[in-house]
Amino acid sequence: MLSEETRRKLREMNFGELVEALDLQEKQPEYMALSFDDRMNLAVDYTYSAKYNAKVHRLISAAKFRIADAALVNVYYEKRGLDKDLILTLGSCGSIEKNQPVVFNGFTGSGKSYLACAIGRQACMQGYRTRYIRVPDLMQLLSEASLDVHGRAKLLKKFSGYRLLILDEWLLNDMTESEQHFIFELIERRYDCTSTIFCTQYKREDWHSRLGGGIHADAIMDRIVHTAAWVYSGDINMRELQAKGAES
């Protein structure tokens, strides 16, 4: 049995889960019959699992996903025209390792946000700091940050630091020149060292005009379109499909 002093030291070293595992063993006679090595192996497995689950929970919570329970295992593929192999490949997070952009393109209601959140959840499970945000909300944060002399720089630093950033409703609204410059700086800082997912209704040929058609548009596109994995989100309105399912 652990002494109170040993318990205190373990908790001070952030090993409270190990104390919990050993306490559970002491309450079950079958564990006490095991060797010290076997008991310690089981206790370490318990501790590792508890710490891993806690970390994943923190990452998912901090990511602020629009669809918190999105999961690749629940993605609907039947008659949708969605590339299952590509989705599963993205779910392995290889694009994050390669610092590759991903673009989900399709009409409204086709499930772009769900797919992005499902991949973002996979990223959290692999330990990557992830953040989801709608571009209109990001522009609102920019407007508020501009009231502080250092606010814009802090906002850039914050959103540059995520290993995976999901920008939903990309190109939904026209951008001012100041907003274009901010987006350029964000994409430039993230280029070739992080991964960004873009969810948009607009096809590649529409991007330049939606980004203002100037030098910022050129620079932003140059850092995205050439290396991005482009994913068409399918031919089915998933909101309509889900609504029919709820009615039946």
PDB file of N, CA and C in Angstrom, residues 143-215:
ATOM      1  N   SER A 143     -11.510  42.821 -36.549  1.00  0.00           N
ATOM      2  CA  SER A 143     -12.053  44.159 -36.323  1.00  0.00           C
ATOM      3  C   SER A 143     -11.874  44.576 -34.865  1.00  0.00           C
ATOM      4  N   GLU A 144     -12.143  43.651 -33.962  1.00  0.00           N
ATOM      5  CA  GLU A 144     -11.995  43.944 -32.531  1.00  0.00           C
ATOM      6  C   GLU A 144     -10.520  44.118 -32.160  1.00  0.00           C
ATOM      7  N   ALA A 145      -9.655  43.269 -32.742  1.00  0.00           N
ATOM      8  CA  ALA A 145      -8.229  43.331 -32.423  1.00  0.00           C
ATOM      9  C   ALA A 145      -7.602  44.633 -32.917  1.00  0.00           C
ATOM     10  N   SER A 146      -8.152  45.193 -33.998  1.00  0.00           N
ATOM     11  CA  SER A 146      -7.586  46.415 -34.580  1.00  0.00           C
ATOM     12  C   SER A 146      -7.742  47.621 -33.665  1.00  0.00           C
ATOM     13  N   LEU A 147      -8.580  47.499 -32.644  1.00  0.00           N
ATOM     14  CA  LEU A 147      -8.762  48.592 -31.688  1.00  0.00           C
ATOM     15  C   LEU A 147      -7.576  48.703 -30.731  1.00  0.00           C
ATOM     16  N   ASP A 148      -6.772  47.622 -30.657  1.00  0.00           N
ATOM     17  CA  ASP A 148      -5.578  47.589 -29.796  1.00  0.00           C
ATOM     18  C   ASP A 148      -4.344  47.713 -30.674  1.00  0.00           C
ATOM     19  N   VAL A 149      -3.371  48.471 -30.211  1.00  0.00           N
ATOM     20  CA  VAL A 149      -2.177  48.707 -31.026  1.00  0.00           C
ATOM     21  C   VAL A 149      -1.443  47.414 -31.366  1.00  0.00           C
ATOM     22  N   HIS A 150      -1.484  46.445 -30.459  1.00  0.00           N
ATOM     23  CA  HIS A 150      -0.810  45.167 -30.717  1.00  0.00           C
ATOM     24  C   HIS A 150      -1.798  44.037 -31.013  1.00  0.00           C
ATOM     25  N   GLY A 151      -3.079  44.368 -31.135  1.00  0.00           N
ATOM     26  CA  GLY A 151      -4.107  43.342 -31.286  1.00  0.00           C
ATOM     27  C   GLY A 151      -3.981  42.529 -32.567  1.00  0.00           C
ATOM     28  N   ARG A 152      -3.704  43.186 -33.657  1.00  0.00           N
ATOM     29  CA  ARG A 152      -3.586  42.504 -34.953  1.00  0.00           C
ATOM     30  C   ARG A 152      -2.426  41.515 -34.939  1.00  0.00           C
ATOM     31  N   ALA A 153      -1.297  41.928 -34.394  1.00  0.00           N
ATOM     32  CA  ALA A 153      -0.115  41.054 -34.330  1.00  0.00           C
ATOM     33  C   ALA A 153      -0.387  39.843 -33.442  1.00  0.00           C
ATOM     34  N   LYS A 154      -1.087  40.068 -32.326  1.00  0.00           N
ATOM     35  CA  LYS A 154      -1.412  38.962 -31.425  1.00  0.00           C
ATOM     36  C   LYS A 154      -2.342  37.970 -32.099  1.00  0.00           C
ATOM     37  N   LEU A 155      -3.308  38.481 -32.861  1.00  0.00           N
ATOM     38  CA  LEU A 155      -4.255  37.604 -33.551  1.00  0.00           C
ATOM     39  C   LEU A 155      -3.541  36.769 -34.613  1.00  0.00           C
ATOM     40  N   LEU A 156      -2.630  37.399 -35.337  1.00  0.00           N
ATOM     41  CA  LEU A 156      -1.838  36.675 -36.331  1.00  0.00           C
ATOM     42  C   LEU A 156      -1.015  35.571 -35.678  1.00  0.00           C
ATOM     43  N   LYS A 157      -0.366  35.902 -34.588  1.00  0.00           N
ATOM     44  CA  LYS A 157       0.468  34.916 -33.883  1.00  0.00           C
ATOM     45  C   LYS A 157      -0.374  33.743 -33.400  1.00  0.00           C
ATOM     46  N   LYS A 158      -1.549  34.047 -32.866  1.00  0.00           N
ATOM     47  CA  LYS A 158      -2.421  32.995 -32.335  1.00  0.00           C
ATOM     48  C   LYS A 158      -2.833  32.020 -33.426  1.00  0.00           C
ATOM     49  N   PHE A 159      -3.340  32.529 -34.531  1.00  0.00           N
ATOM     50  CA  PHE A 159      -3.869  31.641 -35.573  1.00  0.00           C
ATOM     51  C   PHE A 159      -2.782  31.084 -36.485  1.00  0.00           C
ATOM     52  N   SER A 160      -1.588  31.631 -36.400  1.00  0.00           N
ATOM     53  CA  SER A 160      -0.460  31.037 -37.128  1.00  0.00           C
ATOM     54  C   SER A 160       0.073  29.801 -36.420  1.00  0.00           C
ATOM     55  N   GLY A 161      -0.189  29.703 -35.120  1.00  0.00           N
ATOM     56  CA  GLY A 161       0.448  28.666 -34.317  1.00  0.00           C
ATOM     57  C   GLY A 161      -0.237  27.318 -34.322  1.00  0.00           C
ATOM     58  N   TYR A 162      -1.472  27.238 -34.805  1.00  0.00           N
ATOM     59  CA  TYR A 162      -2.172  25.954 -34.811  1.00  0.00           C
ATOM     60  C   TYR A 162      -1.587  25.039 -35.885  1.00  0.00           C
ATOM     61  N   ARG A 163      -1.371  23.791 -35.513  1.00  0.00           N
ATOM     62  CA  ARG A 163      -0.814  22.825 -36.490  1.00  0.00           C
ATOM     63  C   ARG A 163      -1.808  22.558 -37.605  1.00  0.00           C
ATOM     64  N   LEU A 164      -3.098  22.574 -37.254  1.00  0.00           N
ATOM     65  CA  LEU A 164      -4.154  22.478 -38.258  1.00  0.00           C
ATOM     66  C   LEU A 164      -5.163  23.586 -37.989  1.00  0.00           C
ATOM     67  N   LEU A 165      -5.427  24.395 -39.004  1.00  0.00           N
ATOM     68  CA  LEU A 165      -6.420  25.458 -38.915  1.00  0.00           C
ATOM     69  C   LEU A 165      -7.505  25.182 -39.951  1.00  0.00           C
ATOM     70  N   ILE A 166      -8.760  25.185 -39.520  1.00  0.00           N
ATOM     71  CA  ILE A 166      -9.894  24.977 -40.422  1.00  0.00           C
ATOM     72  C   ILE A 166     -10.598  26.312 -40.619  1.00  0.00           C
ATOM     73  N   LEU A 167     -10.573  26.815 -41.849  1.00  0.00           N
ATOM     74  CA  LEU A 167     -11.222  28.071 -42.188  1.00  0.00           C
ATOM     75  C   LEU A 167     -12.505  27.752 -42.947  1.00  0.00           C
ATOM     76  N   ASP A 168     -13.628  27.819 -42.250  1.00  0.00           N
ATOM     77  CA  ASP A 168     -14.922  27.514 -42.859  1.00  0.00           C
ATOM     78  C   ASP A 168     -15.519  28.779 -43.465  1.00  0.00           C
ATOM     79  N   GLU A 169     -16.422  28.568 -44.444  1.00  0.00           N
ATOM     80  CA  GLU A 169     -17.064  29.669 -45.162  1.00  0.00           C
ATOM     81  C   GLU A 169     -16.014  30.591 -45.793  1.00  0.00           C
ATOM     82  N   TRP A 170     -14.984  29.976 -46.321  1.00  0.00           N
ATOM     83  CA  TRP A 170     -13.914  30.672 -47.017  1.00  0.00           C
ATOM     84  C   TRP A 170     -14.474  31.354 -48.267  1.00  0.00           C
ATOM     85  N   LEU A 171     -14.205  32.644 -48.422  1.00  0.00           N
ATOM     86  CA  LEU A 171     -14.620  33.475 -49.559  1.00  0.00           C
ATOM     87  C   LEU A 171     -16.111  33.761 -49.579  1.00  0.00           C
ATOM     88  N   LEU A 172     -16.810  33.495 -48.462  1.00  0.00           N
ATOM     89  CA  LEU A 172     -18.253  33.741 -48.429  1.00  0.00           C
ATOM     90  C   LEU A 172     -18.572  35.212 -48.635  1.00  0.00           C
ATOM     91  N   ASN A 173     -17.816  36.085 -47.968  1.00  0.00           N
ATOM     92  CA  ASN A 173     -18.057  37.527 -48.067  1.00  0.00           C
ATOM     93  C   ASN A 173     -16.889  38.223 -48.759  1.00  0.00           C
ATOM     94  N   ASP A 174     -17.198  39.358 -49.381  1.00  0.00           N
ATOM     95  CA  ASP A 174     -16.127  40.176 -49.956  1.00  0.00           C
ATOM     96  C   ASP A 174     -15.237  40.689 -48.825  1.00  0.00           C
ATOM     97  N   MET A 175     -13.936  40.843 -49.133  1.00  0.00           N
ATOM     98  CA  MET A 175     -12.986  41.309 -48.129  1.00  0.00           C
ATOM     99  C   MET A 175     -12.503  42.717 -48.449  1.00  0.00           C
ATOM    100  N   THR A 176     -12.328  43.500 -47.401  1.00  0.00           N
ATOM    101  CA  THR A 176     -11.707  44.808 -47.576  1.00  0.00           C
ATOM    102  C   THR A 176     -10.213  44.603 -47.845  1.00  0.00           C
ATOM    103  N   GLU A 177      -9.552  45.671 -48.250  1.00  0.00           N
ATOM    104  CA  GLU A 177      -8.110  45.566 -48.506  1.00  0.00           C
ATOM    105  C   GLU A 177      -7.354  45.196 -47.230  1.00  0.00           C
ATOM    106  N   SER A 178      -7.794  45.737 -46.098  1.00  0.00           N
ATOM    107  CA  SER A 178      -7.161  45.414 -44.821  1.00  0.00           C
ATOM    108  C   SER A 178      -7.345  43.936 -44.482  1.00  0.00           C
ATOM    109  N   GLU A 179      -8.534  43.401 -44.737  1.00  0.00           N
ATOM    110  CA  GLU A 179      -8.800  41.985 -44.471  1.00  0.00           C
ATOM    111  C   GLU A 179      -7.996  41.096 -45.406  1.00  0.00           C
ATOM    112  N   GLN A 180      -7.870  41.505 -46.661  1.00  0.00           N
ATOM    113  CA  GLN A 180      -7.055  40.751 -47.618  1.00  0.00           C
ATOM    114  C   GLN A 180      -5.611  40.688 -47.143  1.00  0.00           C
ATOM    115  N   HIS A 181      -5.110  41.808 -46.660  1.00  0.00           N
ATOM    116  CA  HIS A 181      -3.725  41.852 -46.186  1.00  0.00           C
ATOM    117  C   HIS A 181      -3.541  40.934 -44.975  1.00  0.00           C
ATOM    118  N   PHE A 182      -4.515  40.934 -44.071  1.00  0.00           N
ATOM    119  CA  PHE A 182      -4.436  40.059 -42.896  1.00  0.00           C
ATOM    120  C   PHE A 182      -4.432  38.593 -43.315  1.00  0.00           C
ATOM    121  N   ILE A 183      -5.327  38.226 -44.224  1.00  0.00           N
ATOM    122  CA  ILE A 183      -5.392  36.838 -44.692  1.00  0.00           C
ATOM    123  C   ILE A 183      -4.089  36.444 -45.378  1.00  0.00           C
ATOM    124  N   PHE A 184      -3.526  37.359 -46.175  1.00  0.00           N
ATOM    125  CA  PHE A 184      -2.237  37.069 -46.802  1.00  0.00           C
ATOM    126  C   PHE A 184      -1.165  36.804 -45.755  1.00  0.00           C
ATOM    127  N   GLU A 185      -1.086  37.659 -44.738  1.00  0.00           N
ATOM    128  CA  GLU A 185      -0.075  37.480 -43.695  1.00  0.00           C
ATOM    129  C   GLU A 185      -0.279  36.160 -42.956  1.00  0.00           C
ATOM    130  N   LEU A 186      -1.533  35.795 -42.703  1.00  0.00           N
ATOM    131  CA  LEU A 186      -1.827  34.536 -42.024  1.00  0.00           C
ATOM    132  C   LEU A 186      -1.405  33.344 -42.877  1.00  0.00           C
ATOM    133  N   ILE A 187      -1.788  33.365 -44.152  1.00  0.00           N
ATOM    134  CA  ILE A 187      -1.434  32.258 -45.055  1.00  0.00           C
ATOM    135  C   ILE A 187       0.074  32.182 -45.240  1.00  0.00           C
ATOM    136  N   GLU A 188       0.728  33.340 -45.340  1.00  0.00           N
ATOM    137  CA  GLU A 188       2.184  33.374 -45.508  1.00  0.00           C
ATOM    138  C   GLU A 188       2.887  32.750 -44.305  1.00  0.00           C
ATOM    139  N   ARG A 189       2.440  33.071 -43.101  1.00  0.00           N
ATOM    140  CA  ARG A 189       3.072  32.525 -41.897  1.00  0.00           C
ATOM    141  C   ARG A 189       2.839  31.025 -41.766  1.00  0.00           C
ATOM    142  N   ARG A 190       1.712  30.565 -42.262  1.00  0.00           N
ATOM    143  CA  ARG A 190       1.377  29.146 -42.149  1.00  0.00           C
ATOM    144  C   ARG A 190       1.945  28.322 -43.306  1.00  0.00           C
ATOM    145  N   TYR A 191       2.315  28.986 -44.377  1.00  0.00           N
ATOM    146  CA  TYR A 191       2.750  28.301 -45.591  1.00  0.00           C
ATOM    147  C   TYR A 191       3.965  27.407 -45.349  1.00  0.00           C
ATOM    148  N   ASP A 192       3.820  26.145 -45.737  1.00  0.00           N
ATOM    149  CA  ASP A 192       4.914  25.168 -45.723  1.00  0.00           C
ATOM    150  C   ASP A 192       5.400  24.781 -44.330  1.00  0.00           C
ATOM    151  N   CYS A 193       4.650  25.160 -43.281  1.00  0.00           N
ATOM    152  CA  CYS A 193       5.041  24.733 -41.929  1.00  0.00           C
ATOM    153  C   CYS A 193       3.850  24.279 -41.098  1.00  0.00           C
ATOM    154  N   THR A 194       2.640  24.452 -41.633  1.00  0.00           N
ATOM    155  CA  THR A 194       1.420  23.990 -40.975  1.00  0.00           C
ATOM    156  C   THR A 194       0.450  23.556 -42.067  1.00  0.00           C
ATOM    157  N   SER A 195      -0.709  23.054 -41.651  1.00  0.00           N
ATOM    158  CA  SER A 195      -1.734  22.652 -42.612  1.00  0.00           C
ATOM    159  C   SER A 195      -3.006  23.450 -42.364  1.00  0.00           C
ATOM    160  N   THR A 196      -3.667  23.836 -43.460  1.00  0.00           N
ATOM    161  CA  THR A 196      -4.908  24.599 -43.360  1.00  0.00           C
ATOM    162  C   THR A 196      -5.976  23.935 -44.219  1.00  0.00           C
ATOM    163  N   ILE A 197      -7.180  23.807 -43.664  1.00  0.00           N
ATOM    164  CA  ILE A 197      -8.327  23.292 -44.410  1.00  0.00           C
ATOM    165  C   ILE A 197      -9.245  24.461 -44.744  1.00  0.00           C
ATOM    166  N   PHE A 198      -9.619  24.569 -46.017  1.00  0.00           N
ATOM    167  CA  PHE A 198     -10.526  25.612 -46.478  1.00  0.00           C
ATOM    168  C   PHE A 198     -11.842  24.966 -46.902  1.00  0.00           C
ATOM    169  N   CYS A 199     -12.952  25.472 -46.389  1.00  0.00           N
ATOM    170  CA  CYS A 199     -14.278  24.989 -46.790  1.00  0.00           C
ATOM    171  C   CYS A 199     -14.965  26.112 -47.561  1.00  0.00           C
ATOM    172  N   THR A 200     -15.322  25.853 -48.819  1.00  0.00           N
ATOM    173  CA  THR A 200     -15.847  26.927 -49.657  1.00  0.00           C
ATOM    174  C   THR A 200     -16.847  26.431 -50.682  1.00  0.00           C
ATOM    175  N   GLN A 201     -17.766  27.297 -51.055  1.00  0.00           N
ATOM    176  CA  GLN A 201     -18.703  27.000 -52.135  1.00  0.00           C
ATOM    177  C   GLN A 201     -18.092  27.312 -53.501  1.00  0.00           C
ATOM    178  N   TYR A 202     -16.982  28.024 -53.496  1.00  0.00           N
ATOM    179  CA  TYR A 202     -16.452  28.547 -54.752  1.00  0.00           C
ATOM    180  C   TYR A 202     -15.367  27.641 -55.354  1.00  0.00           C
ATOM    181  N   LYS A 203     -15.442  27.484 -56.672  1.00  0.00           N
ATOM    182  CA  LYS A 203     -14.442  26.712 -57.393  1.00  0.00           C
ATOM    183  C   LYS A 203     -13.151  27.529 -57.542  1.00  0.00           C
ATOM    184  N   ARG A 204     -12.101  26.813 -57.880  1.00  0.00           N
ATOM    185  CA  ARG A 204     -10.778  27.449 -57.966  1.00  0.00           C
ATOM    186  C   ARG A 204     -10.777  28.662 -58.890  1.00  0.00           C
ATOM    187  N   GLU A 205     -11.500  28.570 -60.010  1.00  0.00           N
ATOM    188  CA  GLU A 205     -11.484  29.669 -60.973  1.00  0.00           C
ATOM    189  C   GLU A 205     -12.173  30.931 -60.465  1.00  0.00           C
ATOM    190  N   ASP A 206     -12.953  30.798 -59.381  1.00  0.00           N
ATOM    191  CA  ASP A 206     -13.636  31.964 -58.814  1.00  0.00           C
ATOM    192  C   ASP A 206     -12.834  32.650 -57.707  1.00  0.00           C
ATOM    193  N   TRP A 207     -11.795  31.998 -57.250  1.00  0.00           N
ATOM    194  CA  TRP A 207     -11.080  32.501 -56.072  1.00  0.00           C
ATOM    195  C   TRP A 207     -10.472  33.876 -56.282  1.00  0.00           C
ATOM    196  N   HIS A 208      -9.850  34.079 -57.417  1.00  0.00           N
ATOM    197  CA  HIS A 208      -9.086  35.311 -57.624  1.00  0.00           C
ATOM    198  C   HIS A 208      -9.970  36.544 -57.482  1.00  0.00           C
ATOM    199  N   SER A 209     -11.130  36.516 -58.117  1.00  0.00           N
ATOM    200  CA  SER A 209     -12.029  37.664 -58.022  1.00  0.00           C
ATOM    201  C   SER A 209     -12.610  37.801 -56.617  1.00  0.00           C
ATOM    202  N   ARG A 210     -12.893  36.673 -55.939  1.00  0.00           N
ATOM    203  CA  ARG A 210     -13.439  36.721 -54.579  1.00  0.00           C
ATOM    204  C   ARG A 210     -12.410  37.287 -53.590  1.00  0.00           C
ATOM    205  N   LEU A 211     -11.124  37.142 -53.921  1.00  0.00           N
ATOM    206  CA  LEU A 211     -10.055  37.661 -53.070  1.00  0.00           C
ATOM    207  C   LEU A 211      -9.653  39.087 -53.437  1.00  0.00           C
ATOM    208  N   GLY A 212     -10.429  39.707 -54.310  1.00  0.00           N
ATOM    209  CA  GLY A 212     -10.185  41.112 -54.647  1.00  0.00           C
ATOM    210  C   GLY A 212      -9.523  41.329 -55.985  1.00  0.00           C
ATOM    211  N   GLY A 213      -8.973  40.276 -56.584  1.00  0.00           N
ATOM    212  CA  GLY A 213      -8.422  40.366 -57.923  1.00  0.00           C
ATOM    213  C   GLY A 213      -7.104  41.088 -58.050  1.00  0.00           C
ATOM    214  N   GLY A 214      -6.461  41.430 -56.939  1.00  0.00           N
ATOM    215  CA  GLY A 214      -5.203  42.169 -56.994  1.00  0.00           C
ATOM    216  C   GLY A 214      -4.005  41.330 -56.589  1.00  0.00           C
ATOM    217  N   ILE A 215      -2.951  42.023 -56.129  1.00  0.00           N
ATOM    218  CA  ILE A 215      -1.711  41.323 -55.799  1.00  0.00           C
ATOM    219  C   ILE A 215      -1.871  40.431 -54.569  1.00  0.00           C
TER     220      ILE A 215
END
